[in-house]
Coordinates of C-alpha atoms (C1' of nucleotides) in Angstrom, one line a residue:
Chain A
M29 CA 0.0 0.1 0.0
A30 CA 1.3 3.5 -0.7
K31 CA 2.4 5.8 1.9
L32 CA 1.1 9.5 2.4
Q33 CA 3.8 11.3 1.0
K34 CA 3.1 14.7 -0.2
S35 CA 6.2 16.6 -0.9
I36 CA 6.7 19.4 1.8
D37 CA 8.7 21.2 -0.8
K38 CA 5.7 21.6 -2.8
R39 CA 3.5 22.9 0.3
N40 CA 6.5 25.5 1.2
A41 CA 6.4 26.6 -2.4
L42 CA 2.7 27.2 -2.3
I43 CA 3.1 29.3 1.0
K44 CA 6.0 31.4 -0.3
A45 CA 4.1 32.1 -3.6
T46 CA 1.0 33.0 -1.5
I47 CA 3.1 35.5 0.8
E48 CA 4.6 37.2 -2.3
L49 CA 1.6 37.5 -4.4
V50 CA -0.6 38.7 -1.7
N51 CA 2.0 41.1 -0.7
N52 CA 2.0 42.8 -4.1
N53 CA -1.8 42.3 -5.2
G54 CA -3.8 41.6 -2.1
F55 CA -5.6 38.2 -1.2
H56 CA -8.6 38.8 -3.7
A57 CA -6.4 40.0 -6.6
T58 CA -4.1 36.7 -6.6
P59 CA -5.6 34.1 -8.6
L60 CA -4.8 30.6 -7.6
S61 CA -3.6 29.9 -11.1
K62 CA -0.8 32.5 -10.6
V63 CA -0.1 30.9 -7.1
A64 CA 0.3 27.8 -8.8
K65 CA 2.5 29.0 -11.6
M66 CA 4.8 30.7 -9.5
A67 CA 4.9 27.3 -7.3
N68 CA 5.5 25.2 -10.4
V69 CA 2.4 23.1 -9.7
S70 CA -0.9 22.7 -11.2
P71 CA -3.8 24.5 -9.8
A72 CA -5.4 21.3 -9.0
T73 CA -2.4 20.2 -6.8
I74 CA -3.3 23.1 -4.4
Y75 CA -6.4 21.2 -3.5
L76 CA -4.3 18.2 -2.3
Y77 CA -2.7 20.5 0.4
F78 CA -5.3 22.7 1.2
E79 CA -9.1 22.7 1.4
N80 CA -9.5 25.9 -0.7
K81 CA -8.3 29.3 -1.1
Q82 CA -9.3 30.7 2.3
D83 CA -7.8 27.8 3.9
L84 CA -4.6 28.2 2.0
V85 CA -4.4 31.9 3.2
N86 CA -5.4 31.0 6.7
K87 CA -2.7 28.3 7.1
T88 CA -0.2 30.6 5.5
Y89 CA -1.0 33.2 8.1
I90 CA -0.9 30.9 11.2
E91 CA 2.4 29.4 9.8
V92 CA 4.2 32.7 9.3
K93 CA 2.7 33.9 12.8
E94 CA 4.2 30.8 14.5
K95 CA 7.7 31.2 12.9
F96 CA 7.4 34.9 13.7
T97 CA 6.6 34.2 17.7
A98 CA 8.8 31.3 17.9
Y99 CA 11.9 33.7 16.9
A100 CA 10.7 36.3 19.0
F101 CA 10.7 34.3 22.3
E102 CA 13.4 31.6 21.3
T103 CA 16.0 33.2 23.9
F104 CA 13.6 34.5 26.5
K105 CA 13.5 32.7 29.9
E106 CA 10.7 33.0 32.0
D107 CA 13.0 34.1 35.0
M108 CA 14.3 36.8 33.4
A109 CA 14.0 40.4 35.1
V110 CA 11.2 42.3 33.3
E111 CA 13.1 45.0 31.8
E112 CA 15.8 42.7 30.3
G113 CA 13.1 40.4 29.1
F114 CA 11.2 43.1 27.4
K115 CA 14.4 44.2 25.8
L116 CA 15.3 40.8 24.6
I117 CA 11.9 40.2 23.1
W118 CA 11.6 43.6 21.5
N119 CA 14.9 43.2 19.8
R120 CA 14.1 39.7 18.6
I121 CA 11.0 41.3 17.1
A122 CA 12.8 43.9 15.4
D123 CA 15.4 41.5 14.2
F124 CA 12.9 39.0 12.7
K125 CA 11.0 41.8 11.0
F126 CA 14.1 43.3 9.6
K127 CA 15.4 40.0 8.4
H128 CA 12.0 38.6 7.1
C129 CA 10.2 41.8 5.8
E130 CA 8.3 39.8 3.3
E131 CA 6.5 37.7 6.1
A132 CA 6.2 40.8 8.2
M133 CA 4.4 42.5 5.5
F134 CA 2.1 39.7 5.0
L135 CA 1.3 39.8 8.6
A136 CA 0.6 43.4 8.5
Q137 CA -1.9 42.9 5.6
C138 CA -3.7 40.2 7.4
D139 CA -3.8 42.3 10.6
N140 CA -5.5 45.2 8.9
T141 CA -7.9 43.6 6.5
P142 CA -10.8 41.2 6.5
M143 CA -8.6 38.8 4.6
I144 CA -8.3 36.2 7.4
D145 CA -11.2 34.5 9.1
E146 CA -11.7 35.1 12.9
P147 CA -10.8 31.6 14.3
S148 CA -7.4 31.9 12.4
R149 CA -6.8 35.5 13.6
E150 CA -7.5 33.9 17.3
V151 CA -4.9 31.5 16.8
G152 CA -2.5 34.1 15.8
I153 CA -3.1 36.1 19.0
K154 CA -2.6 33.3 21.2
H155 CA 1.1 32.8 20.3
F156 CA 1.6 36.2 21.8
Q157 CA 0.8 35.1 25.3
T158 CA 4.3 35.0 26.5
L159 CA 4.7 38.7 26.0
L160 CA 1.3 39.4 27.6
D161 CA 2.5 37.5 30.5
L162 CA 5.8 39.4 31.0
W163 CA 3.6 42.5 31.0
G164 CA 1.5 41.3 33.5
R165 CA 4.4 40.6 35.8
G166 CA 5.8 44.0 35.1
K167 CA 2.7 45.6 35.9
K168 CA 2.2 43.6 39.2
E169 CA 5.9 44.5 40.2
G170 CA 5.1 48.1 39.7
L171 CA 7.7 48.3 36.7
I172 CA 5.3 48.8 33.8
K173 CA 2.5 51.4 34.0
P174 CA -0.9 50.0 34.6
M175 CA -2.1 50.1 31.0
S176 CA -4.1 47.6 29.1
D177 CA -2.0 45.1 26.8
H178 CA -3.5 46.8 23.7
I179 CA -2.0 50.2 24.8
L180 CA 1.2 48.6 25.7
Y181 CA 1.3 46.9 22.2
A182 CA 0.4 50.2 20.6
Y183 CA 3.3 52.0 22.1
T184 CA 6.0 49.4 21.6
I185 CA 5.4 47.1 18.9
I186 CA 3.1 49.0 16.4
P187 CA 5.5 51.9 15.7
L188 CA 8.3 49.2 14.9
S189 CA 6.2 47.4 12.3
F190 CA 5.5 50.8 10.6
L191 CA 9.2 51.5 10.4
I192 CA 10.0 47.9 8.9
I193 CA 7.3 48.6 6.2
S194 CA 8.1 51.9 5.5
Q195 CA 11.9 50.7 4.9
K196 CA 10.5 47.8 2.8
R197 CA 8.7 50.6 0.7
G198 CA 11.9 52.4 0.3
A199 CA 10.8 55.3 2.1
I200 CA 13.8 55.3 4.8
T201 CA 16.8 53.4 5.4
L202 CA 16.9 52.0 9.1
T203 CA 20.2 51.8 11.0
K204 CA 21.4 50.1 14.1
E205 CA 20.8 53.5 15.8
H206 CA 17.2 53.9 14.6
I207 CA 16.5 50.6 16.3
E208 CA 18.3 51.4 19.5
Q209 CA 16.5 54.7 19.7
S210 CA 13.1 53.2 18.9
Y211 CA 13.6 50.8 21.6
L212 CA 14.2 53.3 24.0
A213 CA 11.2 55.2 23.2
A214 CA 9.2 52.2 23.4
W215 CA 10.5 51.3 27.1
N216 CA 10.2 55.0 28.0
S217 CA 6.4 55.1 26.9
I218 CA 5.7 52.1 29.2
K219 CA 8.1 52.0 32.2
A220 CA 6.4 53.2 35.3
Chain B
M22 CA -31.0 73.1 -22.6
A23 CA -30.7 71.0 -19.3
K24 CA -28.1 71.7 -17.0
L25 CA -25.4 69.2 -15.7
Q26 CA -27.1 68.1 -12.5
K27 CA -25.8 64.9 -11.1
S28 CA -27.0 64.4 -7.5
I29 CA -24.3 65.0 -5.0
D30 CA -26.4 63.0 -2.5
K31 CA -26.1 59.8 -4.7
R32 CA -22.5 60.5 -5.1
N33 CA -22.3 60.6 -1.3
A34 CA -24.3 57.4 -0.8
L35 CA -21.8 55.8 -3.2
I36 CA -18.7 56.8 -1.3
K37 CA -20.5 56.1 2.2
A38 CA -21.4 52.6 0.9
T39 CA -18.0 52.0 -0.5
I40 CA -16.3 52.8 2.9
E41 CA -18.8 50.5 4.7
L42 CA -18.5 47.6 2.4
V43 CA -14.7 47.8 2.1
N44 CA -14.5 48.0 5.9
N45 CA -16.2 44.9 6.3
N46 CA -15.2 42.8 3.2
G47 CA -12.0 44.4 1.4
F48 CA -12.0 46.1 -1.6
H49 CA -12.0 42.9 -4.2
A50 CA -14.8 41.2 -2.1
T51 CA -17.2 44.1 -2.3
P52 CA -19.0 43.8 -5.7
L53 CA -20.3 46.9 -7.4
S54 CA -23.7 45.3 -7.1
K55 CA -23.6 45.4 -3.6
V56 CA -22.4 49.1 -3.3
A57 CA -25.2 49.9 -5.8
K58 CA -27.9 48.3 -3.7
M59 CA -26.6 50.0 -0.4
A60 CA -26.6 53.3 -2.1
N61 CA -30.1 52.7 -3.5
V62 CA -28.8 53.1 -7.1
S63 CA -28.5 50.9 -10.2
P64 CA -25.0 49.4 -10.9
A65 CA -24.8 51.3 -14.2
T66 CA -25.2 54.5 -12.2
I67 CA -21.9 54.1 -10.6
Y68 CA -20.3 54.6 -14.0
L69 CA -22.0 57.9 -14.4
Y70 CA -20.1 59.1 -11.3
F71 CA -16.9 57.2 -11.5
E72 CA -14.9 55.8 -14.5
N73 CA -14.9 52.2 -12.9
K74 CA -14.2 50.3 -9.8
Q75 CA -10.7 51.4 -9.1
D76 CA -11.5 55.0 -9.7
L77 CA -14.3 54.7 -7.2
V78 CA -12.0 53.5 -4.4
N79 CA -9.3 56.0 -5.3
K80 CA -11.6 58.8 -5.3
T81 CA -13.3 57.7 -2.0
Y82 CA -9.7 57.5 -0.6
I83 CA -8.8 61.0 -1.6
E84 CA -11.9 62.3 -0.3
V85 CA -11.7 60.7 3.1
K86 CA -8.1 61.7 3.2
E87 CA -8.9 65.3 2.5
K88 CA -11.8 65.3 5.1
F89 CA -9.7 64.0 7.8
T90 CA -6.5 66.5 6.8
A91 CA -8.8 69.3 6.8
Y92 CA -10.2 68.5 10.2
A93 CA -6.8 67.8 11.7
F94 CA -5.3 71.3 10.6
E95 CA -8.4 73.6 10.9
T96 CA -7.8 75.3 14.1
F97 CA -4.0 75.4 13.5
K98 CA -2.0 78.6 12.7
E99 CA 1.3 78.8 11.2
D100 CA 2.6 81.0 13.8
M101 CA 1.9 78.7 16.8
A102 CA 4.7 77.6 18.9
V103 CA 5.8 74.0 17.8
E104 CA 4.8 72.5 21.2
E105 CA 1.5 74.0 21.0
G106 CA 1.0 73.3 17.4
F107 CA 1.7 69.6 17.7
K108 CA -0.5 69.2 20.8
L109 CA -3.4 70.7 19.1
I110 CA -3.0 68.8 15.8
W111 CA -2.5 65.5 17.6
N112 CA -5.5 66.1 19.5
R113 CA -7.4 67.0 16.4
I114 CA -6.4 63.8 14.9
A115 CA -7.3 61.7 17.6
D116 CA -10.6 63.6 17.8
F117 CA -11.3 63.0 14.1
K118 CA -10.5 59.0 14.3
F119 CA -12.5 58.9 17.6
K120 CA -15.6 60.6 16.0
H121 CA -15.3 59.0 12.3
C122 CA -13.7 55.4 13.1
E123 CA -15.4 54.2 10.0
E124 CA -13.3 56.7 8.0
A125 CA -10.3 56.0 10.0
M126 CA -10.5 52.2 9.5
F127 CA -11.0 52.8 5.7
L128 CA -7.8 54.8 5.6
A129 CA -5.9 52.3 7.8
Q130 CA -6.8 49.6 5.2
C131 CA -5.8 51.5 2.2
D132 CA -2.5 52.3 3.9
N133 CA -1.7 48.7 4.5
T134 CA -2.8 47.1 1.3
P135 CA -2.4 47.6 -2.6
M136 CA -5.8 48.5 -2.9
I137 CA -5.1 52.2 -3.7
D138 CA -3.1 53.1 -6.9
E139 CA 0.2 54.7 -6.3
P140 CA -0.8 58.2 -7.8
S141 CA -3.7 58.3 -5.4
R142 CA -1.4 57.3 -2.6
E143 CA 0.8 60.1 -3.3
V144 CA -2.0 62.6 -3.2
G145 CA -3.0 61.5 0.1
I146 CA 0.4 61.9 1.3
K147 CA 0.6 65.5 0.0
H148 CA -2.0 66.6 2.2
F149 CA -0.2 65.9 5.2
Q150 CA 2.4 68.6 4.5
T151 CA 1.4 71.1 7.2
L152 CA 2.7 68.5 9.8
L153 CA 5.8 67.9 8.3
D154 CA 6.6 71.5 8.1
L155 CA 6.0 72.0 11.8
W156 CA 8.2 69.1 12.5
G157 CA 10.8 70.7 10.4
R158 CA 10.5 73.9 12.4
G159 CA 10.5 72.0 15.6
K160 CA 13.9 70.2 14.6
K161 CA 15.6 73.6 13.4
E162 CA 14.5 75.3 16.5
G163 CA 16.1 72.1 18.6
L164 CA 12.6 71.4 20.4
I165 CA 12.3 67.9 18.7
K166 CA 14.8 65.3 17.9
P167 CA 16.5 65.3 14.7
M168 CA 14.6 62.4 13.3
S169 CA 13.1 61.5 9.8
D170 CA 9.5 62.3 9.5
H171 CA 8.8 58.7 9.2
I172 CA 10.0 57.9 12.6
L173 CA 8.3 60.8 14.2
Y174 CA 5.1 59.7 12.3
A175 CA 5.8 56.1 13.6
Y176 CA 6.1 57.2 17.1
T177 CA 3.1 59.7 17.4
I178 CA 0.5 59.2 14.9
I179 CA 0.7 55.3 14.4
P180 CA 0.0 54.0 17.9
L181 CA -3.0 56.2 18.0
S182 CA -4.5 54.7 14.7
F183 CA -4.0 51.3 16.2
L184 CA -5.7 52.4 19.4
I185 CA -8.8 53.6 17.7
I186 CA -9.0 50.8 15.5
S187 CA -8.7 48.3 18.7
Q188 CA -11.7 50.3 20.1
K189 CA -13.6 49.9 17.0
R190 CA -13.0 46.2 17.0
G191 CA -14.4 45.9 20.6
A192 CA -10.9 45.1 22.1
I193 CA -10.8 48.2 24.3
T194 CA -12.7 51.1 25.6
L195 CA -10.9 54.4 25.1
T196 CA -11.2 57.2 27.7
K197 CA -10.2 60.8 27.9
E198 CA -7.5 59.7 30.1
H199 CA -6.1 57.1 27.8
I200 CA -5.9 59.9 24.9
E201 CA -4.4 62.3 27.3
Q202 CA -1.7 59.7 28.2
S203 CA -1.2 58.8 24.6
Y204 CA -0.4 62.5 23.7
L205 CA 2.3 62.6 26.6
A206 CA 3.9 59.4 25.2
A207 CA 4.1 60.7 21.8
W208 CA 5.4 64.0 22.8
N209 CA 7.9 62.5 25.0
S210 CA 9.2 60.2 22.2
I211 CA 10.0 63.0 20.1
K212 CA 10.9 66.2 22.0
A213 CA 14.5 67.0 22.2
Chain C
dA11 C1' -0.3 -3.6 -9.3
dA12 C1' -2.8 -0.5 -6.5
dA13 C1' -2.9 3.7 -4.4
dA14 C1' -1.7 8.3 -4.2
dA15 C1' 0.0 12.3 -6.4
dG16 C1' -0.1 15.3 -10.1
dA17 C1' -1.7 17.4 -14.2
dG18 C1' -4.5 20.1 -17.7
dA19 C1' -8.6 20.9 -19.5
dA20 C1' -13.8 21.6 -18.3
dT21 C1' -17.3 23.8 -15.4
dG22 C1' -20.2 27.1 -13.6
dA23 C1' -20.7 31.1 -10.8
dA24 C1' -19.6 35.8 -9.9
dC25 C1' -18.8 40.3 -11.4
dA26 C1' -17.1 44.5 -13.8
dT27 C1' -18.7 46.8 -17.5
dT28 C1' -21.8 48.0 -21.5
dC29 C1' -26.4 48.3 -23.9
dA30 C1' -30.9 49.6 -25.1
dT31 C1' -34.4 52.1 -22.7
dT32 C1' -37.1 54.8 -19.6
dT33 C1' -37.4 58.7 -16.4
dT34 C1' -36.4 63.1 -14.9
dT35 C1' -35.0 67.9 -15.4
dA36 C1' -34.6 72.7 -16.9
dT37 C1' -35.9 75.8 -19.5
dA38 C1' -37.8 78.2 -24.1
dT39 C1' -42.2 79.1 -25.8
dA40 C1' -46.9 79.6 -25.7
Chain D
dT9 C1' -48.6 79.4 -15.6
dA10 C1' -48.6 75.5 -18.3
dT11 C1' -46.4 72.5 -22.0
dA12 C1' -43.2 70.6 -25.1
dT13 C1' -38.8 69.1 -25.9
dA14 C1' -33.9 68.0 -25.8
dA15 C1' -30.2 66.4 -23.0
dA16 C1' -29.0 64.3 -19.0
dA17 C1' -29.6 61.0 -15.6
dA18 C1' -30.8 56.6 -14.3
dT19 C1' -32.2 51.9 -15.0
dG20 C1' -32.5 46.6 -15.4
dA21 C1' -31.0 43.2 -18.3
dA22 C1' -27.4 41.8 -21.3
dT23 C1' -22.3 40.6 -22.1
dG24 C1' -18.0 38.8 -21.8
dT25 C1' -14.1 37.6 -18.8
dT26 C1' -12.1 35.7 -15.0
dC27 C1' -11.4 32.8 -11.8
dA28 C1' -12.2 29.0 -8.1
dT29 C1' -13.0 24.5 -8.0
dT30 C1' -14.0 19.8 -10.2
dC31 C1' -13.2 16.3 -13.6
dT32 C1' -10.9 12.7 -15.8
dC33 C1' -6.8 11.0 -17.1
dT34 C1' -1.7 10.0 -16.6
dT35 C1' 2.4 9.7 -13.7
dT36 C1' 5.0 8.4 -9.6
dT37 C1' 5.7 5.7 -5.7
dT38 C1' 5.7 1.7 -2.8

DNA sequence: AAAAAGAGAATGAACATTCATTTTTATATA
DNA sequence: TATATAAAAATGAATGTTCATTCTCTTTTT
């Protein structure tokens, strides 16, 4: 009997093509025929790996988000001091967005449009729990202002996302100093 | 001879329907048939007011952006002190986004996707010149850190946009204090 | 040889745009 | 003031295209 042996390479190629085409044209303006062509695959083959177009995009979102958060929290340890931990995570996030700006742009587009369905969005949020926990500890220890997580997020992560995307669009060229300065602004905005 | 007398009401209804439907479904997932229905108009009528679907969305973007910046700068005077002027403009922006969050969400979606064509995007940016000029003066007078406009924008306006959208999505409830606090964080991030 | 993977060519629905008519409007004339 | 008329405004019903999805056949794998 034959074994289930779908090529992980084909799947990866489909995900990669989806990211690139959606970045350039948006979800509804990227026909599966183009995704298939870019991945060197027949349109019908997409349906061996994904249920339909929506599923392809949902799964792409979740996978990219997972990759992102795995990178962000990789070197963090639960017993770190709040400020140290925050600085570490913030810089890992900056680093990821810097190195993988295609993925970062894709996530930004997903987060600002009705492209992704609600369940997938929820899954994406869950992966961020580590940072929320750290903030919770910081608030309890009186090191971080008693603000809601959304506000902390708005002051620290959101400006960073915008800067990376501006760079990707060619509007600015970010240096190490920019990133360092941006981190300081972020921490100053939230520290008690 | 009959006068050119296209109903401004119909045009406004079309713009309004476009904003609402694009907010909920995205550009490519809002058929003109639905826009027409929501505006109580025949699909064919859209073509009396706009060249095609892309033109409808471009014009909607430019109109909303114009309304937004007109409001933002309405009470500003060129001879104001930098800090005073910035505080005023920032608060007007907050106020607009608060009161017209449908429009604010629409702009956010346009700014984060390839939905709008490049020329229209350029027009939208131009309308922001007043704030850029004020920042330029602030930098020259040594009141604002010598950062690029994009970075100033990232620290001051972008977090605000995110907060308003989070509120619209039901994730938080913003109070006067939040807004005041957010202004202080913004100013502290950029003041020399 | 049998089961899965893959392909290219249909299929059918959705949708932007156009077409052929009808309705409204504004004004010039009675 | 009422009426006729010509131009614009508006419409609902085509039209043709694009595209997600499916079908049937071929190739690969074990």
